[in-house]
mmCIF file of C-alpha atoms in Angstrom:
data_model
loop_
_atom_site.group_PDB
_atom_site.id
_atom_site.type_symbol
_atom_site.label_atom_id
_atom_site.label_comp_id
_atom_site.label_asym_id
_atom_site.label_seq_id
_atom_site.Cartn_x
_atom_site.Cartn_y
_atom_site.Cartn_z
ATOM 1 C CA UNK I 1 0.000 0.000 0.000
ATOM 2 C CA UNK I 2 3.015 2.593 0.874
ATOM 3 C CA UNK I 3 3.772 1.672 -2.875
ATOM 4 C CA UNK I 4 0.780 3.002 -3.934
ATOM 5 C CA UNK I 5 0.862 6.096 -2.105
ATOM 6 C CA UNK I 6 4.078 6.691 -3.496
ATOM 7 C CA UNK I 7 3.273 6.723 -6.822
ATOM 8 C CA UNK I 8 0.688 9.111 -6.262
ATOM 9 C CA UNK I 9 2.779 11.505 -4.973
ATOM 10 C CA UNK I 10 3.582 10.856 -1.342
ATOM 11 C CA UNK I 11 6.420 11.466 0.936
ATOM 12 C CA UNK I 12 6.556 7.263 2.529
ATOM 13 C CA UNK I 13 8.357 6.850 5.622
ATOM 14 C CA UNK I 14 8.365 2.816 6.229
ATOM 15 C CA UNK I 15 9.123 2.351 10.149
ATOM 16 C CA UNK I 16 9.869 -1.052 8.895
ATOM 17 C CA UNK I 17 12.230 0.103 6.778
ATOM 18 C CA UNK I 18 13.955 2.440 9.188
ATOM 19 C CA UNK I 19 13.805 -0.823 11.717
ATOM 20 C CA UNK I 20 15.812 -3.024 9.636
ATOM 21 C CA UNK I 21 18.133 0.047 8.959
ATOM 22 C CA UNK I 22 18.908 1.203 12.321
ATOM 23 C CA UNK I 23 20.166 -2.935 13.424
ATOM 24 C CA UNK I 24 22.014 -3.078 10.208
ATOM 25 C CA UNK I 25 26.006 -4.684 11.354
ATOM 26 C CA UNK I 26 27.683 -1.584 12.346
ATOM 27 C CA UNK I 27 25.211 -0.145 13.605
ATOM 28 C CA UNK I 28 24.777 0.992 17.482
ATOM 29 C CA UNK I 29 21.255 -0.759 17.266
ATOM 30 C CA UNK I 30 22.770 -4.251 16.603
ATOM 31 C CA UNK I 31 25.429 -4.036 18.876
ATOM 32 C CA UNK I 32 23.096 -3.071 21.861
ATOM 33 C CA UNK I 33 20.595 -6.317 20.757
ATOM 34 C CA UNK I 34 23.441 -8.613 20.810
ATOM 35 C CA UNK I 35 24.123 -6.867 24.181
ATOM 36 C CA UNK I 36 20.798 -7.754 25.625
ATOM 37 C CA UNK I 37 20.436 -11.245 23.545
ATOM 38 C CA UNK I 38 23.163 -12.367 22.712
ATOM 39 C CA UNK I 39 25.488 -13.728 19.676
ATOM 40 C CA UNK I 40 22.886 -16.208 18.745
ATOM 41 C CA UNK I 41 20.808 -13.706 17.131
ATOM 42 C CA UNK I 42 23.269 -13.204 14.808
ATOM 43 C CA UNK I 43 23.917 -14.960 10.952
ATOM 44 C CA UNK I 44 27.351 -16.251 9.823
ATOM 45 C CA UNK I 45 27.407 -12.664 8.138
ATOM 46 C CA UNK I 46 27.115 -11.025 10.797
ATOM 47 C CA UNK I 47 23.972 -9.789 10.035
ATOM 48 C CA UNK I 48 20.560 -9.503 12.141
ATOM 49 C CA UNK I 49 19.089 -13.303 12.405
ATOM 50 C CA UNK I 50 15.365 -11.746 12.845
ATOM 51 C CA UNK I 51 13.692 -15.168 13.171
ATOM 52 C CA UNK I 52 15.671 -15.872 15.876
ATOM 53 C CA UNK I 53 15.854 -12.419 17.901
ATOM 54 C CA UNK I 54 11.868 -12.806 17.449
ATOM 55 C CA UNK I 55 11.868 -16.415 18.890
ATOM 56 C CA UNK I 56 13.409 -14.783 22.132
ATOM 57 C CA UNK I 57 11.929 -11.232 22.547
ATOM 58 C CA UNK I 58 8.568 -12.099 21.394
ATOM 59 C CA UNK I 59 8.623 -14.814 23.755
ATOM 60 C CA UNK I 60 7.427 -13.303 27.374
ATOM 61 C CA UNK I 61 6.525 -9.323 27.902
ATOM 62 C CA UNK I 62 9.618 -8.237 29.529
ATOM 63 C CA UNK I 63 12.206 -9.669 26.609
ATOM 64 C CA UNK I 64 9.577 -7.974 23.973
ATOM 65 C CA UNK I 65 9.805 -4.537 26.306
ATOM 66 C CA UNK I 66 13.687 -4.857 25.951
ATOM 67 C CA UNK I 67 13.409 -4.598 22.352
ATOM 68 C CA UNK I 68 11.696 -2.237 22.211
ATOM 69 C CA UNK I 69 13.432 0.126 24.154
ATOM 70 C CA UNK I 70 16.639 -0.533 22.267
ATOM 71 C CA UNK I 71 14.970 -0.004 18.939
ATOM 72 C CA UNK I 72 11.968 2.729 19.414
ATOM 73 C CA UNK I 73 14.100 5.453 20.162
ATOM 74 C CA UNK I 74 16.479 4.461 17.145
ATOM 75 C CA UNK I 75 13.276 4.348 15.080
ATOM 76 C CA UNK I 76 11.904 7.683 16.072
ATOM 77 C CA UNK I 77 15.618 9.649 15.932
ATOM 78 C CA UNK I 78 15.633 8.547 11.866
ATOM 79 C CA UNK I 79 12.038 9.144 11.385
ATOM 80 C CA UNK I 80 12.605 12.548 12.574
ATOM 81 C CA UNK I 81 15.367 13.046 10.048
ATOM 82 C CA UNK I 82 13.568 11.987 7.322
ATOM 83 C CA UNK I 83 10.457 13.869 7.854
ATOM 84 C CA UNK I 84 12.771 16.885 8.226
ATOM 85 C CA UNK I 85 14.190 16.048 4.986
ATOM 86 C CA UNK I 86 11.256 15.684 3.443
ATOM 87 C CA UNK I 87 9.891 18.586 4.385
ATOM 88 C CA UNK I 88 13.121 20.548 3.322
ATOM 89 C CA UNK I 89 13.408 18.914 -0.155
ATOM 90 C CA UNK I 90 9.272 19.774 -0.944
ATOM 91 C CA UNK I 91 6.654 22.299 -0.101
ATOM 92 C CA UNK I 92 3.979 21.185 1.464
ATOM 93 C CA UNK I 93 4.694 17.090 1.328
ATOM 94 C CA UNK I 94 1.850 14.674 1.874
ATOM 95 C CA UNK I 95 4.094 12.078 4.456
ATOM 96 C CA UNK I 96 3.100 8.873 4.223
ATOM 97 C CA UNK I 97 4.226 7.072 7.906
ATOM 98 C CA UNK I 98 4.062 3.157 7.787
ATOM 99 C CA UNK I 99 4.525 2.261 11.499
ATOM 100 C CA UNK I 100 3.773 -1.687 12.191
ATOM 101 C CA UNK I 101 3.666 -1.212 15.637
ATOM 102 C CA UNK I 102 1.660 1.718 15.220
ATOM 103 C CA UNK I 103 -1.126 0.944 18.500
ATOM 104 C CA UNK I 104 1.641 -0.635 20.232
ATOM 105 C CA UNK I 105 3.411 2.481 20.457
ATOM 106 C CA UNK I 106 0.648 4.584 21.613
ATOM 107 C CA UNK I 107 1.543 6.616 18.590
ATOM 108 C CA UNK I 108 -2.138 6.725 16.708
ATOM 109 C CA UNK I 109 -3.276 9.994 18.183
ATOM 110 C CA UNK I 110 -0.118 12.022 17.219
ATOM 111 C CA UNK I 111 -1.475 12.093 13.253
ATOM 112 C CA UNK I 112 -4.459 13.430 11.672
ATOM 113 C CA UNK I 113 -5.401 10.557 9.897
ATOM 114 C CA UNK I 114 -5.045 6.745 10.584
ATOM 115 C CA UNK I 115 -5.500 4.179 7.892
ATOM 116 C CA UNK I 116 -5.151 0.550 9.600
ATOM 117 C CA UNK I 117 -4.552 -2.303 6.884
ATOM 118 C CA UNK I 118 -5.879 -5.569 8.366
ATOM 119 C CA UNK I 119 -5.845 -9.236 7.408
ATOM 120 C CA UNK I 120 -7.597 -12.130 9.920
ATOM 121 C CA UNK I 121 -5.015 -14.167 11.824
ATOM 122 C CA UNK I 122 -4.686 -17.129 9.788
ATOM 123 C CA UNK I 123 -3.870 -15.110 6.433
ATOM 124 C CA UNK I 124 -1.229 -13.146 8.618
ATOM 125 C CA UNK I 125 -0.039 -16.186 9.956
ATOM 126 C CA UNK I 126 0.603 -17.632 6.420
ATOM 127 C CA UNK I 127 1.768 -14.586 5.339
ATOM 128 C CA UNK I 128 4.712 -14.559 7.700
ATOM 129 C CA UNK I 129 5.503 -18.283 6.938
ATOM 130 C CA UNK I 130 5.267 -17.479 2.981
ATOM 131 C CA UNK I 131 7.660 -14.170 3.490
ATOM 132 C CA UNK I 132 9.554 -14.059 6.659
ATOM 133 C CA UNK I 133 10.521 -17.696 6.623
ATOM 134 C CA UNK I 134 9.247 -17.904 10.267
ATOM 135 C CA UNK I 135 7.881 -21.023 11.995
ATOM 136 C CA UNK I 136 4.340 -20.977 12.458
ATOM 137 C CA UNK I 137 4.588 -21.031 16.680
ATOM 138 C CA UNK I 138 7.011 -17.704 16.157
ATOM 139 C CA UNK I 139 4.742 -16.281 13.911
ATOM 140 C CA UNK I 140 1.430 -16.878 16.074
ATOM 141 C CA UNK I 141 3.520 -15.551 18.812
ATOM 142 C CA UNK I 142 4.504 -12.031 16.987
ATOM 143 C CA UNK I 143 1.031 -11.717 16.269
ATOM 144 C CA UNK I 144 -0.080 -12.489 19.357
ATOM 145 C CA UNK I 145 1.824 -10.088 21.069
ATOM 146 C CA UNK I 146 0.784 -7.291 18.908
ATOM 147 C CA UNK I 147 -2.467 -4.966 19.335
ATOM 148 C CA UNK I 148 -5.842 -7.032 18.869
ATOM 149 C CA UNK I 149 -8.748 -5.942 16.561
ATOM 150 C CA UNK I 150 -10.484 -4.278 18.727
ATOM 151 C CA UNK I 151 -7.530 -1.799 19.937
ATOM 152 C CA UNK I 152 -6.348 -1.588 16.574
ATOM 153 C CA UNK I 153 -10.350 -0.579 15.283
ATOM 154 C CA UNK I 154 -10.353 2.004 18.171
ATOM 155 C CA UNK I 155 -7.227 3.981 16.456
ATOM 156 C CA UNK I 156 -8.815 3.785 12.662
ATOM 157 C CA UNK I 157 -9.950 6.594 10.722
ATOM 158 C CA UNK I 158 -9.871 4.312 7.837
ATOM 159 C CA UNK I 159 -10.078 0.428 8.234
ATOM 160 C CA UNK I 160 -8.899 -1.352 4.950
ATOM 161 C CA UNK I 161 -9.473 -4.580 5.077
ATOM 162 C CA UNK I 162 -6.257 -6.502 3.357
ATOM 163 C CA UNK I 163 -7.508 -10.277 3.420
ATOM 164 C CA UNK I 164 -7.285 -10.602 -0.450
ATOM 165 C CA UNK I 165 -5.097 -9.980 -3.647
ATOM 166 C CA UNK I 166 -2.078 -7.522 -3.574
ATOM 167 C CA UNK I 167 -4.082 -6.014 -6.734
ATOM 168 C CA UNK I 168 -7.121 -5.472 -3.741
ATOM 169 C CA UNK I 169 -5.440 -3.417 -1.866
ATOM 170 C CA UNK I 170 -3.983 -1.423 -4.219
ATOM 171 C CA UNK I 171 -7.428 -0.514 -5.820
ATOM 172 C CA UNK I 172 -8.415 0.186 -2.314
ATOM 173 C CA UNK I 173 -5.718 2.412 -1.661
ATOM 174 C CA UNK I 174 -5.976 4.412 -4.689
ATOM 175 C CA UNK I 175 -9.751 5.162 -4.090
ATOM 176 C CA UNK I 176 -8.633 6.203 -0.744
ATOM 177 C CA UNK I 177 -5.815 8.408 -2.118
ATOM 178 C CA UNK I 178 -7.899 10.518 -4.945
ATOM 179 C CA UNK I 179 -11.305 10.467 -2.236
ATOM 180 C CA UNK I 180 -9.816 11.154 1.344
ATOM 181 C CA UNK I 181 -6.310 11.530 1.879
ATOM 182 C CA UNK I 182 -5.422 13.938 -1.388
ATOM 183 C CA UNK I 183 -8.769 15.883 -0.393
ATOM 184 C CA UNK I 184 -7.688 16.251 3.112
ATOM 185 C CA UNK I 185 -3.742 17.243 2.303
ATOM 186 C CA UNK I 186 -5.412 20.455 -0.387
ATOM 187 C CA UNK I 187 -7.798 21.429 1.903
ATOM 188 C CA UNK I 188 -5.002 22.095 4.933
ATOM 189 C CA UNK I 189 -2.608 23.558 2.172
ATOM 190 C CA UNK I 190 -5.296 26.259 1.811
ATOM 191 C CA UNK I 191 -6.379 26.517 5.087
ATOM 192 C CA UNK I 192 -10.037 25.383 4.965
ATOM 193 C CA UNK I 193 -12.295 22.852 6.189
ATOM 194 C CA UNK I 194 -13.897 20.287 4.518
ATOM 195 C CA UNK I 195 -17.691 20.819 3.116
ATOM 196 C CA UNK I 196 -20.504 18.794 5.309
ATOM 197 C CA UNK I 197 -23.595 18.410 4.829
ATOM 198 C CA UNK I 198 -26.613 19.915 6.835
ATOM 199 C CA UNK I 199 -29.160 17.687 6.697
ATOM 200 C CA UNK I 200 -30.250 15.818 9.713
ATOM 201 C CA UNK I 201 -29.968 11.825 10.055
ATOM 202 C CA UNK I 202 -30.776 9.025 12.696
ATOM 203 C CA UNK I 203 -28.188 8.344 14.979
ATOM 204 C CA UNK I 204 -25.330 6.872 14.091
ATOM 205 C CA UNK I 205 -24.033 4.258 16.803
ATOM 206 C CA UNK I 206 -20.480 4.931 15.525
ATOM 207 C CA UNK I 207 -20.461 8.799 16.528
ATOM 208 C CA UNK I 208 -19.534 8.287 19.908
ATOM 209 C CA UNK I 209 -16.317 5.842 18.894
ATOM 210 C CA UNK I 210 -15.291 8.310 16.247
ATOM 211 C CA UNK I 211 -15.579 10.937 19.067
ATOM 212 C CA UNK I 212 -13.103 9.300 21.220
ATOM 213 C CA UNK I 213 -10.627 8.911 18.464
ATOM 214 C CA UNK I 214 -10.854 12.531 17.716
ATOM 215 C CA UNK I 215 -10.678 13.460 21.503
ATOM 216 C CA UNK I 216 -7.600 11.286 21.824
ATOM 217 C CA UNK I 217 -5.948 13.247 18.838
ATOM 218 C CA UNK I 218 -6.559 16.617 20.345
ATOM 219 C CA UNK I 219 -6.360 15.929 23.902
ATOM 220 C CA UNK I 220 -2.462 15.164 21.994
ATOM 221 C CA UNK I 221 -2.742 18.542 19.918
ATOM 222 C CA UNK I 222 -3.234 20.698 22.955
ATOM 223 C CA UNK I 223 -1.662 18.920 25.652
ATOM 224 C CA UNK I 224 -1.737 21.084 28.795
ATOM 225 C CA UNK I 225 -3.137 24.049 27.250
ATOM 226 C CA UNK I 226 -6.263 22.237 27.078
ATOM 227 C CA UNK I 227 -8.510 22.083 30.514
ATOM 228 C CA UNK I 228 -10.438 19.357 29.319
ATOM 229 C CA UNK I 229 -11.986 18.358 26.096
ATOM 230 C CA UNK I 230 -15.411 17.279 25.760
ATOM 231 C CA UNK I 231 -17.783 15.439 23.202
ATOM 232 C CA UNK I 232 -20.792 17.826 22.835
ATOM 233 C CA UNK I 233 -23.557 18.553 20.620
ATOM 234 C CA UNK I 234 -26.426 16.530 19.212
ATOM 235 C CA UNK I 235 -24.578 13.733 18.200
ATOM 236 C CA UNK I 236 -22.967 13.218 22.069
ATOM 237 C CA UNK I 237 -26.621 12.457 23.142
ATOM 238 C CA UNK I 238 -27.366 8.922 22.687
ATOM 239 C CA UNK I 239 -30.697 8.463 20.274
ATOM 240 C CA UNK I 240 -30.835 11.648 18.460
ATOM 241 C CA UNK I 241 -31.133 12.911 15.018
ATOM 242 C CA UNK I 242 -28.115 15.446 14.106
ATOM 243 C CA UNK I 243 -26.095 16.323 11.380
ATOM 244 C CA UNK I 244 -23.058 14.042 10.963
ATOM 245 C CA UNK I 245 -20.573 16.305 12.514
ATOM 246 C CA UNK I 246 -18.822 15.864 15.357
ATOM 247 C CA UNK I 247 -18.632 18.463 17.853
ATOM 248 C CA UNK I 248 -15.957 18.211 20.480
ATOM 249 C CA UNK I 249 -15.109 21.448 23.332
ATOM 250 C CA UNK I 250 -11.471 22.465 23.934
ATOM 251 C CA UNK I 251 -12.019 24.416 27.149
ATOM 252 C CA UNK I 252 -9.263 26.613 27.947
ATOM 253 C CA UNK I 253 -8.307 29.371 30.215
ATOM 254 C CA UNK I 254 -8.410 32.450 27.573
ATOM 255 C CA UNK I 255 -9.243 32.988 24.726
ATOM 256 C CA UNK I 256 -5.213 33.870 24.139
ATOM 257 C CA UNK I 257 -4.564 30.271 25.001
ATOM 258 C CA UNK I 258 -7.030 29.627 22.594
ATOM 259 C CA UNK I 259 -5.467 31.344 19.904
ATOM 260 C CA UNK I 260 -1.725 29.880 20.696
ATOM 261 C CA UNK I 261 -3.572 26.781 19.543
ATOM 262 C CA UNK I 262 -4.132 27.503 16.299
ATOM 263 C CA UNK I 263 -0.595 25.666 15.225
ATOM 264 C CA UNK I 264 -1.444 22.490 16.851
ATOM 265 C CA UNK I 265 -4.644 22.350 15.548
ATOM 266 C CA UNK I 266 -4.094 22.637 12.222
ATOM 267 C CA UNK I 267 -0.875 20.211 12.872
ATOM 268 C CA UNK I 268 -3.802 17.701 13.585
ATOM 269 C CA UNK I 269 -5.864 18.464 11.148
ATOM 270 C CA UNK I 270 -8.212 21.196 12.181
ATOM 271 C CA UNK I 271 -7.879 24.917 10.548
ATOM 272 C CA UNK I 272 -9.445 28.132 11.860
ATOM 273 C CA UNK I 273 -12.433 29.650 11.124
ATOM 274 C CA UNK I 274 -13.482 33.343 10.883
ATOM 275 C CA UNK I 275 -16.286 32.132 13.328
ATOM 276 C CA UNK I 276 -15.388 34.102 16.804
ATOM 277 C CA UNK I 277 -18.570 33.926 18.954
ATOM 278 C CA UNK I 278 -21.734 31.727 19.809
ATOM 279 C CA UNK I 279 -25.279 33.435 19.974
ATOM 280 C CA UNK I 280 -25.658 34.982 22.629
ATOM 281 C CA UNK I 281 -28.109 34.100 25.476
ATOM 282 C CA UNK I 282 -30.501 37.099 27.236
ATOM 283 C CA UNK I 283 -28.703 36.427 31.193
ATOM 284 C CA UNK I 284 -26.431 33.976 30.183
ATOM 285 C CA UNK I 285 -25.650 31.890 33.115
ATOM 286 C CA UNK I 286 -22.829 30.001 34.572
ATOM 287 C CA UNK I 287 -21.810 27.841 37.714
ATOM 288 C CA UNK I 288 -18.921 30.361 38.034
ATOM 289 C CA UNK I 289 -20.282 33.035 39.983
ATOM 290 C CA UNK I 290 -18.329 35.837 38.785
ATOM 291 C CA UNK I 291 -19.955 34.620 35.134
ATOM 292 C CA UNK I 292 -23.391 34.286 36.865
ATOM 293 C CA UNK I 293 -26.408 36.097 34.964
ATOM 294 C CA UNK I 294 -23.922 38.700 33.306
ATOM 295 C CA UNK I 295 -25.710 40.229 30.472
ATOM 296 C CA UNK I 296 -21.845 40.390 28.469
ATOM 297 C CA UNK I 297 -21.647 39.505 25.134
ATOM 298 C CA UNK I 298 -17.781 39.490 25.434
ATOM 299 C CA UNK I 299 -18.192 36.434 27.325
ATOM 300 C CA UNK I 300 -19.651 34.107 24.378
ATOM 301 C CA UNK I 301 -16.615 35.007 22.642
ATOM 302 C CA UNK I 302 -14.770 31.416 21.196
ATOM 303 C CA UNK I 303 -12.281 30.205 18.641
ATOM 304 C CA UNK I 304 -13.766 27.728 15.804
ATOM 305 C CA UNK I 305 -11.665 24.829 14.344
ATOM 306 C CA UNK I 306 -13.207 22.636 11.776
ATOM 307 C CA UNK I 307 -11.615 19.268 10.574
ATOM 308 C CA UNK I 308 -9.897 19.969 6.953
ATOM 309 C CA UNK I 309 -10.895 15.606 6.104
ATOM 310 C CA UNK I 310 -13.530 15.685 4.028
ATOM 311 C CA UNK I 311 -14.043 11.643 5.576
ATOM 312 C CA UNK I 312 -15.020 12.776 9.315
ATOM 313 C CA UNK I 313 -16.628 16.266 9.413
ATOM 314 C CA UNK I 314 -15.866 17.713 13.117
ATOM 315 C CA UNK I 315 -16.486 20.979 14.481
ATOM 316 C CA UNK I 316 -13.589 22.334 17.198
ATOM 317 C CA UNK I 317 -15.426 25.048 19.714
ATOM 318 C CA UNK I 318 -12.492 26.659 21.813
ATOM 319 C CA UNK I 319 -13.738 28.752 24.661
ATOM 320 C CA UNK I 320 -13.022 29.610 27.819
ATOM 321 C CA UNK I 321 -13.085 27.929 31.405
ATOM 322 C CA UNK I 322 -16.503 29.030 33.181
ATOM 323 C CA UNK I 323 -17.898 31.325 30.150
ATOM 324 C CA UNK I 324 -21.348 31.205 29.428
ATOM 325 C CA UNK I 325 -21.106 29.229 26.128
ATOM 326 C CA UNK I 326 -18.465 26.603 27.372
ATOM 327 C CA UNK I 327 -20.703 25.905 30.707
ATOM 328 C CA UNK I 328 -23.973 25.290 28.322
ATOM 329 C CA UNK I 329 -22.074 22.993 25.415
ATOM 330 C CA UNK I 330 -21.367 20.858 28.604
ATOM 331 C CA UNK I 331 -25.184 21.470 30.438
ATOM 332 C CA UNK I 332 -27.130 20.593 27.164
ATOM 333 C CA UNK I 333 -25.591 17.373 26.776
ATOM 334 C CA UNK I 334 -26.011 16.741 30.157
ATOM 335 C CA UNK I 335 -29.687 17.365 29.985
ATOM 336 C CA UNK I 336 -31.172 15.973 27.253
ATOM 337 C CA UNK I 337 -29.302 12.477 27.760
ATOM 338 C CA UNK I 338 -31.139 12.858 30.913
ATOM 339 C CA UNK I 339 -34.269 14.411 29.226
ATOM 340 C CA UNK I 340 -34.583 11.824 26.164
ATOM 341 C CA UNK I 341 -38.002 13.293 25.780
ATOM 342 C CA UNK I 342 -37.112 16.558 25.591
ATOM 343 C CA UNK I 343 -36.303 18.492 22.535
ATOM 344 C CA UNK I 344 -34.213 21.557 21.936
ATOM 345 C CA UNK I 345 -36.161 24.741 20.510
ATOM 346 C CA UNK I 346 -35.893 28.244 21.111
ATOM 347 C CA UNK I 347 -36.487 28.131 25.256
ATOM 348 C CA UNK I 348 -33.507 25.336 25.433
ATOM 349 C CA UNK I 349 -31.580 27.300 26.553
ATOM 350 C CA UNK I 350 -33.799 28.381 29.913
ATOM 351 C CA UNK I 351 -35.280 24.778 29.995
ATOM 352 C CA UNK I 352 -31.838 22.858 30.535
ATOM 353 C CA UNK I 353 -30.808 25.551 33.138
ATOM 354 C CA UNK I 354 -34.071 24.610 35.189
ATOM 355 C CA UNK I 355 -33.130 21.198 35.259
ATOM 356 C CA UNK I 356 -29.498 22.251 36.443
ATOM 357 C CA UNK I 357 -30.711 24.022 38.896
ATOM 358 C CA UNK I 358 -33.500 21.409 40.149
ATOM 359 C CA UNK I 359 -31.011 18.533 40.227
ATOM 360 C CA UNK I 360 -27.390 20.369 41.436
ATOM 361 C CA UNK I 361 -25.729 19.441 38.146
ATOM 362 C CA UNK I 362 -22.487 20.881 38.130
ATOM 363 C CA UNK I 363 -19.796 20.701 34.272
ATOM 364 C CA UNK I 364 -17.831 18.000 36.711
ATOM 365 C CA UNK I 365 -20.441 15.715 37.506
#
């Protein structure tokens, strides 16, 4: 698949490429493997035996950690160099990053979009016998100790599935070149967010996965800058109709913060909007008391990010800790999961502050 991509133009950088380079004889990588493992690891060459290193490390958790540490940060030192390359030698590069261990690493939310190729067990298994010459209990072991499905599914933007032909999976990958990823790479390069619709649909039982995989990413993005970040709008209440956008709340602590964001966000996917302020509400209220019933439109003031992938439309509302508009994104989830019979209209706003008020609810709990 990196093939494809780069014959279509992209930048690849193959982790398993950059693996096998950094243990190469010579190499500070090898030496510190034989270190840890030991000269039977090693061919008549002198070479990397990788059958046999994986018949030790992949045998119990704390010989597969070992590895790891010897060869992640080699990884991730090249990979930087590369990128930086890459980025020196063309303007504007779509990067291509093929990372096996991709889950494993805890890497996923650091991009802004995650393709996972998967096969079942069996056709990896005979895969790695066909290709890697490895015996079928070393192979089941690898895979084994590798993510499962269901972590892997929870990182995916795109899930291709890669059980057939080689010819498959290229067809696959060009339709997701020329329909997603080449969409989403002009779209940053100009600074604007991808076109959604506006029509309303059922609920979509995926919504609240694809939520957390965006929360992950910019929960990443923001790191401390960002109080919390929060899944809200219609599609955050379980049952009901919305447009299929994600909304998700940054809440910092001013709107300068918010602002200094803009880099990250648009790192991750997300560019700025000219959008700088929600609708104000006639005594807009707040748990914060020195936001309490303030009639100030200053404080529905916000910053607007919207995702640039045309594949997962997602709406980023910045705004600030206590304000009137960050307290109610929170409240009117909050509500009308607790309300399913209720139904926002132009007195929401009042109605979902009467039920704060008659049941304590607080943004924390």
């Amino acid at each position: 698949m990196s093939a494809t991509f780069s014959e279509l133009g992209g930048i690849v950088v193959d982790g398993d490429v950059i693996a096998r380079e950094v243990v190469e004889p010579g190499t500070e990588g090898l030496a510190s493997l034989v270190e840890a493992f030991g000269d039977g690891i090693l061919l008549p060459d002198g070479a990397l035996d990788r059958p046999a290193l994986a018949a030790i490390a992949f045998s119990d958790d704390e010989k597969r950690a070992t590895l790891n540490g010897i060869v992640h940060p080699l990884v991730a030192r090249r990979r930087s160099e590369l990128i930086s390359g890459a980025q020196e030698a063309q303007e504007n590069p779509v990067i291509i990053e093929d990372i096996p261990l991709l889950v494993e690493s805890q890497m996923a939310p650091m991009f802004p979009l995650v393709v996972i190729v998967h096969a079942d067990v069996e056709t990896r298994v005979a895969r790695l016998l066909r290709h890697r010459g490895f015996s079928e209990e070393d192979a089941r072991a690898r895979i084994a100790a590798q993510a499962s499905e269901e972590q892997r599914r929870a990182v995916a933007d795109v899930w291709l599935d890669n059980s057939g032909s080689a010819d498959e999976l290229v067809e696959r990958a060009r339709t997701l070149w020329h329909t997603r990823i080449q969409p989403f790479a002009h779209n940053l390069q100009a600074g604007r967010a991808a076109h959604s619709e506006v029509r309303l649909i059922p609920s979509d039982p995926r919504w609240p996965a694809q939520a957390e995989l965006i929360l992950a990413r910019l929960r990443t993005a923001c790191g401390h800058h960002a109080r919390r970040v929060d899944h809200i709008g219609p599609t955050a209440v379980p049952g009901m109709e919305a447009r299929d956008v994600i909304d998700i709340q940054v809440t910092v602590a001013s709107l300068e913060v918010a602002d200094h964001l803009a880099g990250a966000l648009l790192g991750a996917g997300y560019p700025g909007t000219p959008t700088t302020e929600d609708v104000a509400q006639p005594a807009g209220r707040s748990t914060v008391s020195e936001f309490d019933r303030v009639d100030d439109d200053s404080l529905w003031r916000k910053r607007l990010y919207c995702s640039a992938d045309p594949g997962r439309p997602t709406h980023v509302h910045v705004r600030v800790e206590g304000w009137p508009g960050q307290q109610f994104a929170l409240l009117f989830v909050a509500w009308l999961t607790a309300n399913p019979q209720a139904h926002p209209g132009d007195d929401a706003y009042q109605r979902a502050w009467e039920w704060a008020d008659a049941t304590g609810w607080r943004p924390n709990g």
